[in-house]
Amino acid sequence: MFTTDSKPNLEEPFMAGSVVNMDPLELQKGFRDPQLAQKAAQKIKELAKKKDFKFMHICGTHEYTITHSGLRELLPENVELIAGPGCPVCICPPEDVALAIAVANEPNALLTTFGDMMRVPAGDLGSLNEARSRGANIQVVYSIMDAIIAAKEHPSKEVVHFAIGFETTIPPTAAEIMGDPPENFSLLISHRLIPPAEEFLLEQGELGLHGFLLPGHVSVILGVQGYEHISKQWKVPQVIAGFEPLDVLLGIVMLLQQVKDGRAEVENEYTRAVTYEGNIRAREMIDQVFIPVDSQWRGIGIIPESGLALREEFKSFDVRTRFEIELEPQKLEMPPGCRCGEVIRGIIRPEECPLFGSKCTPENPVGPCMVSMEGTCSVVYGAQMMP
Ligand code: SF4
């Protein structure tokens, strides 16, 4: 039972750790309790008073919870919760997709990637799906382990894994590279790091943010400590939150409480999964294999030290050492009319794009934000189509 004792206490919403031993289904039910949600919404209203607040989350799963649970409708008008660059498919630069298509067109190559990447448009070049229909050699995989298996099954092919994702998906990539992968295996790396993106957005200052709701899964790796430098330097409140509706609402309560108290710290609502240290071993593996490099984010531009490159000792697993590919100059910008860049930066909501739901739908996506299940446009469209 989700008893009174184990319910998150709205007066002191830091006790989610006390539910660690609960049955997961009961726990989930508790974190979806409508009455508790109403109480949290009331607390938000009290804390926010009449002042305007703008908080950003950086996670496609948070957007899914917020939109599909109608959480924005629960918030008072003066508390805005905007979506930032939390979808790894959406921010993957078209130049990387162009390189992936070029590799997949090589006669001795097999490109492996995740299903979501297949439909991402790269300007005039189209998508990986379109390239495959023209004969490019591409296999959809569920994990990098499947890509390694493909390399073992096709020893005469150069198998290139198009590796995307944030801190959650980087450790498996690092582990495979440290684990003596087959010689015919290499990586096209499009991994990105969340904290540098936060700092970049704060530096740009175009949003006037009052705080960040941080992604629970990324934080399992980074821990509370992974964001502390940001709160310290930028004096910005941050709260790590889980993915149930009440997690999100409690996260907002905690953010508002910090503002009210004049604090700028990293707090952890998701204590049932995230620790202060995070996953130290996973981060060590990332450090052993990769170095941070300035990297392009679609819709944003180059963010300092926000991507990864293989260290010198692992350079032979970089796709660029296997193929000499000179990319022709191509038109790779967003399709005409698509406002994904502004959606990704949290400047507009998907509904403000004139193509939303008319020319652009998940069945016929115009821009990357409508492609992935984690893309903000796709999430919002999906919720609108629900009966
Ligand atoms: S609705 Fe489609 S075209 Fe508009 S911003 Fe979203 S993905 Fe781009």
PDB file of C-alpha atoms in Angstrom, residues 46-193:
ATOM      1  CA  GLU A  46       1.203  29.406  -2.652  1.00  0.00           C
ATOM      2  CA  LEU A  47       4.952  29.536  -3.221  1.00  0.00           C
ATOM      3  CA  ALA A  48       4.759  31.289  -6.586  1.00  0.00           C
ATOM      4  CA  LYS A  49       2.265  33.914  -5.392  1.00  0.00           C
ATOM      5  CA  LYS A  50       1.864  36.424  -8.227  1.00  0.00           C
ATOM      6  CA  LYS A  51       5.453  36.515  -9.442  1.00  0.00           C
ATOM      7  CA  ASP A  52       6.315  35.032 -12.855  1.00  0.00           C
ATOM      8  CA  PHE A  53       8.556  31.945 -12.937  1.00  0.00           C
ATOM      9  CA  LYS A  54      10.087  30.071 -15.819  1.00  0.00           C
ATOM     10  CA  PHE A  55      11.656  26.657 -15.280  1.00  0.00           C
ATOM     11  CA  MET A  56      13.213  24.435 -17.925  1.00  0.00           C
ATOM     12  CA  HIS A  57      13.378  20.667 -18.045  1.00  0.00           C
ATOM     13  CA  ILE A  58      15.889  18.960 -20.345  1.00  0.00           C
ATOM     14  CA  CYS A  59      14.366  15.586 -20.936  1.00  0.00           C
ATOM     15  CA  GLY A  60      11.989  14.023 -23.464  1.00  0.00           C
ATOM     16  CA  THR A  61      10.609  11.687 -20.790  1.00  0.00           C
ATOM     17  CA  HIS A  62       9.785  14.637 -18.529  1.00  0.00           C
ATOM     18  CA  GLU A  63       7.976  16.304 -21.431  1.00  0.00           C
ATOM     19  CA  TYR A  64       6.006  13.093 -21.940  1.00  0.00           C
ATOM     20  CA  THR A  65       4.945  12.996 -18.274  1.00  0.00           C
ATOM     21  CA  ILE A  66       4.147  16.707 -18.149  1.00  0.00           C
ATOM     22  CA  THR A  67       2.115  16.725 -21.365  1.00  0.00           C
ATOM     23  CA  HIS A  68       0.342  13.382 -21.069  1.00  0.00           C
ATOM     24  CA  SER A  69      -0.569  13.960 -17.412  1.00  0.00           C
ATOM     25  CA  GLY A  70      -1.807  17.488 -18.092  1.00  0.00           C
ATOM     26  CA  LEU A  71       0.567  18.958 -15.502  1.00  0.00           C
ATOM     27  CA  ARG A  72       0.830  22.348 -17.229  1.00  0.00           C
ATOM     28  CA  GLU A  73      -2.926  22.744 -16.757  1.00  0.00           C
ATOM     29  CA  LEU A  74      -2.427  22.197 -13.014  1.00  0.00           C
ATOM     30  CA  LEU A  75       0.153  24.970 -12.744  1.00  0.00           C
ATOM     31  CA  PRO A  76      -0.837  28.579 -12.114  1.00  0.00           C
ATOM     32  CA  GLU A  77      -0.441  30.846 -15.155  1.00  0.00           C
ATOM     33  CA  ASN A  78       2.587  32.572 -13.675  1.00  0.00           C
ATOM     34  CA  VAL A  79       4.604  29.319 -13.463  1.00  0.00           C
ATOM     35  CA  GLU A  80       5.881  28.268 -16.863  1.00  0.00           C
ATOM     36  CA  LEU A  81       7.566  24.931 -17.482  1.00  0.00           C
ATOM     37  CA  ILE A  82       9.392  24.833 -20.794  1.00  0.00           C
ATOM     38  CA  ALA A  83      11.094  22.015 -22.663  1.00  0.00           C
ATOM     39  CA  GLY A  84      14.789  22.369 -23.451  1.00  0.00           C
ATOM     40  CA  PRO A  85      17.194  20.333 -25.586  1.00  0.00           C
ATOM     41  CA  GLY A  86      16.375  16.979 -23.978  1.00  0.00           C
ATOM     42  CA  CYS A  87      15.915  14.812 -27.041  1.00  0.00           C
ATOM     43  CA  PRO A  88      19.189  13.322 -28.347  1.00  0.00           C
ATOM     44  CA  VAL A  89      17.718  12.576 -31.764  1.00  0.00           C
ATOM     45  CA  CYS A  90      16.440  16.156 -32.174  1.00  0.00           C
ATOM     46  CA  ILE A  91      19.789  17.774 -31.382  1.00  0.00           C
ATOM     47  CA  CYS A  92      21.905  15.365 -33.454  1.00  0.00           C
ATOM     48  CA  PRO A  93      23.528  17.603 -36.078  1.00  0.00           C
ATOM     49  CA  PRO A  94      22.577  16.958 -39.720  1.00  0.00           C
ATOM     50  CA  GLU A  95      26.301  16.837 -40.574  1.00  0.00           C
ATOM     51  CA  ASP A  96      26.543  13.611 -38.531  1.00  0.00           C
ATOM     52  CA  VAL A  97      23.494  12.176 -40.307  1.00  0.00           C
ATOM     53  CA  ALA A  98      25.138  13.129 -43.630  1.00  0.00           C
ATOM     54  CA  LEU A  99      28.315  11.297 -42.604  1.00  0.00           C
ATOM     55  CA  ALA A 100      26.248   8.277 -41.517  1.00  0.00           C
ATOM     56  CA  ILE A 101      24.541   8.190 -44.918  1.00  0.00           C
ATOM     57  CA  ALA A 102      27.899   8.477 -46.691  1.00  0.00           C
ATOM     58  CA  VAL A 103      29.328   5.596 -44.616  1.00  0.00           C
ATOM     59  CA  ALA A 104      26.252   3.439 -45.237  1.00  0.00           C
ATOM     60  CA  ASN A 105      26.728   4.004 -48.985  1.00  0.00           C
ATOM     61  CA  GLU A 106      30.257   2.516 -48.872  1.00  0.00           C
ATOM     62  CA  PRO A 107      30.164  -0.964 -50.435  1.00  0.00           C
ATOM     63  CA  ASN A 108      32.004  -2.718 -47.572  1.00  0.00           C
ATOM     64  CA  ALA A 109      30.186  -0.928 -44.724  1.00  0.00           C
ATOM     65  CA  LEU A 110      27.241  -1.746 -42.490  1.00  0.00           C
ATOM     66  CA  LEU A 111      25.878   1.145 -40.433  1.00  0.00           C
ATOM     67  CA  THR A 112      24.014   0.310 -37.220  1.00  0.00           C
ATOM     68  CA  THR A 113      21.837   2.789 -35.363  1.00  0.00           C
ATOM     69  CA  PHE A 114      18.715   3.175 -33.225  1.00  0.00           C
ATOM     70  CA  GLY A 115      15.282   3.180 -34.865  1.00  0.00           C
ATOM     71  CA  ASP A 116      14.543   6.817 -34.014  1.00  0.00           C
ATOM     72  CA  MET A 117      17.552   8.001 -36.014  1.00  0.00           C
ATOM     73  CA  MET A 118      16.245   6.429 -39.213  1.00  0.00           C
ATOM     74  CA  ARG A 119      13.689   9.158 -39.919  1.00  0.00           C
ATOM     75  CA  VAL A 120      15.719  12.226 -38.953  1.00  0.00           C
ATOM     76  CA  PRO A 121      15.930  14.524 -41.958  1.00  0.00           C
ATOM     77  CA  ALA A 122      19.300  15.900 -43.072  1.00  0.00           C
ATOM     78  CA  GLY A 123      18.269  18.626 -45.502  1.00  0.00           C
ATOM     79  CA  ASP A 124      18.544  17.710 -49.189  1.00  0.00           C
ATOM     80  CA  LEU A 125      20.062  14.334 -48.287  1.00  0.00           C
ATOM     81  CA  GLY A 126      16.868  13.102 -46.653  1.00  0.00           C
ATOM     82  CA  SER A 127      16.927  10.487 -43.891  1.00  0.00           C
ATOM     83  CA  LEU A 128      18.724   7.214 -43.237  1.00  0.00           C
ATOM     84  CA  ASN A 129      15.434   5.477 -44.080  1.00  0.00           C
ATOM     85  CA  GLU A 130      15.428   7.076 -47.513  1.00  0.00           C
ATOM     86  CA  ALA A 131      19.111   6.201 -47.954  1.00  0.00           C
ATOM     87  CA  ARG A 132      18.343   2.581 -47.074  1.00  0.00           C
ATOM     88  CA  SER A 133      15.547   2.455 -49.631  1.00  0.00           C
ATOM     89  CA  ARG A 134      18.129   3.612 -52.211  1.00  0.00           C
ATOM     90  CA  GLY A 135      20.406   0.698 -51.257  1.00  0.00           C
ATOM     91  CA  ALA A 136      22.500   1.955 -48.318  1.00  0.00           C
ATOM     92  CA  ASN A 137      23.507  -0.758 -45.880  1.00  0.00           C
ATOM     93  CA  ILE A 138      21.855   0.041 -42.527  1.00  0.00           C
ATOM     94  CA  GLN A 139      20.720  -2.153 -39.655  1.00  0.00           C
ATOM     95  CA  VAL A 140      18.509  -0.920 -36.807  1.00  0.00           C
ATOM     96  CA  VAL A 141      19.733  -2.076 -33.385  1.00  0.00           C
ATOM     97  CA  TYR A 142      18.413  -1.765 -29.851  1.00  0.00           C
ATOM     98  CA  SER A 143      21.801  -1.352 -28.188  1.00  0.00           C
ATOM     99  CA  ILE A 144      25.492  -1.104 -28.939  1.00  0.00           C
ATOM    100  CA  MET A 145      25.748  -4.785 -27.956  1.00  0.00           C
ATOM    101  CA  ASP A 146      23.651  -5.646 -31.029  1.00  0.00           C
ATOM    102  CA  ALA A 147      26.096  -3.627 -33.132  1.00  0.00           C
ATOM    103  CA  ILE A 148      29.005  -5.663 -31.755  1.00  0.00           C
ATOM    104  CA  ILE A 149      27.112  -8.875 -32.575  1.00  0.00           C
ATOM    105  CA  ALA A 150      26.551  -7.573 -36.117  1.00  0.00           C
ATOM    106  CA  ALA A 151      30.320  -6.963 -36.450  1.00  0.00           C
ATOM    107  CA  LYS A 152      31.029 -10.543 -35.362  1.00  0.00           C
ATOM    108  CA  GLU A 153      28.411 -11.924 -37.750  1.00  0.00           C
ATOM    109  CA  HIS A 154      29.757  -9.902 -40.708  1.00  0.00           C
ATOM    110  CA  PRO A 155      33.562 -10.143 -40.417  1.00  0.00           C
ATOM    111  CA  SER A 156      34.067  -9.018 -44.029  1.00  0.00           C
ATOM    112  CA  LYS A 157      32.176  -5.763 -43.409  1.00  0.00           C
ATOM    113  CA  GLU A 158      33.250  -2.598 -41.606  1.00  0.00           C
ATOM    114  CA  VAL A 159      30.466  -2.211 -39.026  1.00  0.00           C
ATOM    115  CA  VAL A 160      30.007   1.396 -37.904  1.00  0.00           C
ATOM    116  CA  HIS A 161      27.747   2.178 -34.964  1.00  0.00           C
ATOM    117  CA  PHE A 162      26.121   5.632 -35.026  1.00  0.00           C
ATOM    118  CA  ALA A 163      26.255   6.315 -31.275  1.00  0.00           C
ATOM    119  CA  ILE A 164      23.861   8.979 -30.011  1.00  0.00           C
ATOM    120  CA  GLY A 165      22.494   9.903 -26.601  1.00  0.00           C
ATOM    121  CA  PHE A 166      23.330  11.711 -23.383  1.00  0.00           C
ATOM    122  CA  GLU A 167      25.160  10.534 -20.239  1.00  0.00           C
ATOM    123  CA  THR A 168      22.786   7.569 -19.821  1.00  0.00           C
ATOM    124  CA  THR A 169      23.836   5.889 -23.061  1.00  0.00           C
ATOM    125  CA  ILE A 170      27.525   6.842 -23.041  1.00  0.00           C
ATOM    126  CA  PRO A 171      28.744   4.266 -20.456  1.00  0.00           C
ATOM    127  CA  PRO A 172      27.661   1.254 -22.584  1.00  0.00           C
ATOM    128  CA  THR A 173      29.560   2.758 -25.534  1.00  0.00           C
ATOM    129  CA  ALA A 174      32.654   3.220 -23.370  1.00  0.00           C
ATOM    130  CA  ALA A 175      32.321  -0.297 -21.940  1.00  0.00           C
ATOM    131  CA  GLU A 176      32.237  -1.886 -25.401  1.00  0.00           C
ATOM    132  CA  ILE A 177      35.297   0.067 -26.555  1.00  0.00           C
ATOM    133  CA  MET A 178      37.179  -1.011 -23.406  1.00  0.00           C
ATOM    134  CA  GLY A 179      35.998  -4.594 -23.911  1.00  0.00           C
ATOM    135  CA  ASP A 180      38.145  -5.432 -26.941  1.00  0.00           C
ATOM    136  CA  PRO A 181      35.568  -5.025 -29.741  1.00  0.00           C
ATOM    137  CA  PRO A 182      36.056  -6.795 -33.104  1.00  0.00           C
ATOM    138  CA  GLU A 183      38.589  -5.173 -35.442  1.00  0.00           C
ATOM    139  CA  ASN A 184      35.913  -4.468 -38.045  1.00  0.00           C
ATOM    140  CA  PHE A 185      33.944  -2.319 -35.553  1.00  0.00           C
ATOM    141  CA  SER A 186      34.058   1.476 -35.257  1.00  0.00           C
ATOM    142  CA  LEU A 187      31.985   4.406 -33.993  1.00  0.00           C
ATOM    143  CA  LEU A 188      30.399   7.505 -35.444  1.00  0.00           C
ATOM    144  CA  ILE A 189      30.075   9.427 -32.193  1.00  0.00           C
ATOM    145  CA  SER A 190      27.237  11.864 -31.681  1.00  0.00           C
ATOM    146  CA  HIS A 191      27.000  11.610 -27.893  1.00  0.00           C
ATOM    147  CA  ARG A 192      26.288  14.865 -26.047  1.00  0.00           C
ATOM    148  CA  LEU A 193      26.595  16.079 -22.433  1.00  0.00           C
TER     149      LEU A 193
END
